[in-house]
mmCIF file of C-alpha atoms in Angstrom:
data_model
loop_
_atom_site.group_PDB
_atom_site.id
_atom_site.type_symbol
_atom_site.label_atom_id
_atom_site.label_comp_id
_atom_site.label_asym_id
_atom_site.label_seq_id
_atom_site.Cartn_x
_atom_site.Cartn_y
_atom_site.Cartn_z
ATOM 1 C CA SER A 188 4.067 -6.425 -23.490
ATOM 2 C CA THR A 189 3.944 -2.315 -21.942
ATOM 3 C CA LEU A 190 1.166 -3.423 -19.560
ATOM 4 C CA ASN A 191 3.084 -6.060 -17.954
ATOM 5 C CA SER A 192 6.378 -3.244 -17.488
ATOM 6 C CA GLN A 193 3.812 -0.576 -15.644
ATOM 7 C CA LEU A 194 2.630 -3.372 -13.587
ATOM 8 C CA SER A 195 6.328 -4.361 -12.796
ATOM 9 C CA THR A 196 6.422 -0.717 -10.958
ATOM 10 C CA CYS A 197 3.269 -1.382 -9.840
ATOM 11 C CA PHE A 198 2.773 -1.384 -6.023
ATOM 12 C CA ILE A 199 -0.442 -2.273 -3.524
ATOM 13 C CA ILE A 200 -0.562 -2.029 -0.171
ATOM 14 C CA ALA A 201 -3.672 -3.003 1.428
ATOM 15 C CA HIS A 202 -5.060 -4.276 5.472
ATOM 16 C CA ALA A 203 -8.134 -6.439 3.362
ATOM 17 C CA LYS A 204 -7.267 -9.314 2.347
ATOM 18 C CA ILE A 205 -6.814 -9.073 -2.166
ATOM 19 C CA PRO A 206 -8.665 -11.782 -4.213
ATOM 20 C CA ALA A 207 -6.438 -14.190 -4.498
ATOM 21 C CA GLY A 208 -5.703 -14.679 -8.245
ATOM 22 C CA PHE A 209 -6.101 -10.825 -9.032
ATOM 23 C CA GLY A 210 -2.607 -11.384 -10.967
ATOM 24 C CA ALA A 211 0.127 -8.745 -9.458
ATOM 25 C CA GLU A 212 2.833 -9.621 -7.879
ATOM 26 C CA ASN A 213 3.448 -6.593 -6.075
ATOM 27 C CA VAL A 214 0.730 -6.995 -3.415
ATOM 28 C CA SER A 215 1.695 -6.402 0.253
ATOM 29 C CA VAL A 216 -1.432 -7.019 2.531
ATOM 30 C CA ILE A 217 -0.395 -5.976 6.066
ATOM 31 C CA PRO A 218 -2.121 -6.208 9.376
ATOM 32 C CA HIS A 219 -6.479 -4.800 9.177
ATOM 33 C CA ASP A 220 -5.195 -3.042 12.694
ATOM 34 C CA ALA A 221 -3.975 0.642 13.152
ATOM 35 C CA ALA A 222 -1.489 0.774 15.081
ATOM 36 C CA ALA A 223 0.494 -2.412 13.261
ATOM 37 C CA PHE A 224 -0.325 -1.069 9.687
ATOM 38 C CA ALA A 225 0.827 1.930 10.820
ATOM 39 C CA ARG A 226 4.525 0.601 11.839
ATOM 40 C CA ALA A 227 4.539 -1.589 8.602
ATOM 41 C CA LEU A 228 3.153 0.942 6.387
ATOM 42 C CA TYR A 229 6.585 3.212 7.097
ATOM 43 C CA ALA A 230 8.617 0.151 6.345
ATOM 44 C CA GLU A 231 6.185 -1.201 2.943
ATOM 45 C CA LEU A 232 6.702 2.429 1.552
ATOM 46 C CA HIS A 233 11.088 2.673 1.746
ATOM 47 C CA ARG A 234 10.727 -1.053 0.260
ATOM 48 C CA CYS A 235 8.284 0.566 -3.110
ATOM 49 C CA ASP A 236 10.944 2.610 -2.984
ATOM 50 C CA ALA A 237 13.733 0.587 -3.345
ATOM 51 C CA ALA A 238 12.137 -1.333 -5.790
ATOM 52 C CA GLY A 239 11.646 1.476 -8.071
ATOM 53 C CA ALA A 240 8.175 1.513 -7.912
ATOM 54 C CA LYS A 241 6.246 4.428 -10.146
ATOM 55 C CA LEU A 242 2.900 4.092 -8.741
ATOM 56 C CA ILE A 243 2.344 3.164 -5.298
ATOM 57 C CA VAL A 244 -1.553 1.873 -4.206
ATOM 58 C CA VAL A 245 -2.758 1.337 -0.547
ATOM 59 C CA GLU A 246 -5.351 0.736 0.022
ATOM 60 C CA ALA A 247 -7.582 3.224 2.323
ATOM 61 C CA PRO A 248 -8.101 3.536 5.059
ATOM 62 C CA PRO A 249 -11.255 2.849 7.013
ATOM 63 C CA ASP A 250 -13.407 5.702 8.610
ATOM 64 C CA LEU A 251 -12.292 5.535 12.688
ATOM 65 C CA PRO A 252 -10.389 7.297 14.755
ATOM 66 C CA GLU A 253 -7.525 4.735 16.033
ATOM 67 C CA TRP A 254 -6.965 5.324 11.577
ATOM 68 C CA SER A 255 -6.683 8.551 11.313
ATOM 69 C CA GLY A 256 -3.515 9.556 11.499
ATOM 70 C CA ILE A 257 -3.016 6.994 8.633
ATOM 71 C CA ALA A 258 -5.288 8.639 6.647
ATOM 72 C CA ASP A 259 -3.953 11.960 7.083
ATOM 73 C CA ARG A 260 -0.513 10.865 6.856
ATOM 74 C CA LEU A 261 -1.362 9.551 3.312
ATOM 75 C CA GLY A 262 -3.416 12.109 2.133
ATOM 76 C CA ARG A 263 -0.413 14.219 2.993
ATOM 77 C CA ALA A 264 1.820 11.904 1.008
ATOM 78 C CA ALA A 265 -0.939 11.837 -2.006
ATOM 79 C CA ALA A 266 -0.659 16.288 -2.248
#
């Protein structure tokens, strides 16, 4: 179906656990630690790009000082 086709090009990157049965096959859960997340995020974005992602959804980082660089980088990427 068209919805399944669209979902196959949508990728989700999160730092929190995704509920079981969410149904998206292109979900990456990377560490909930700012430094580790920052390192893994770069690799995940390249993986999504190489896989032909049409939409990449990244879970908003916590509003904490150690996550501010990640929030800034994601904000610039989304602009």
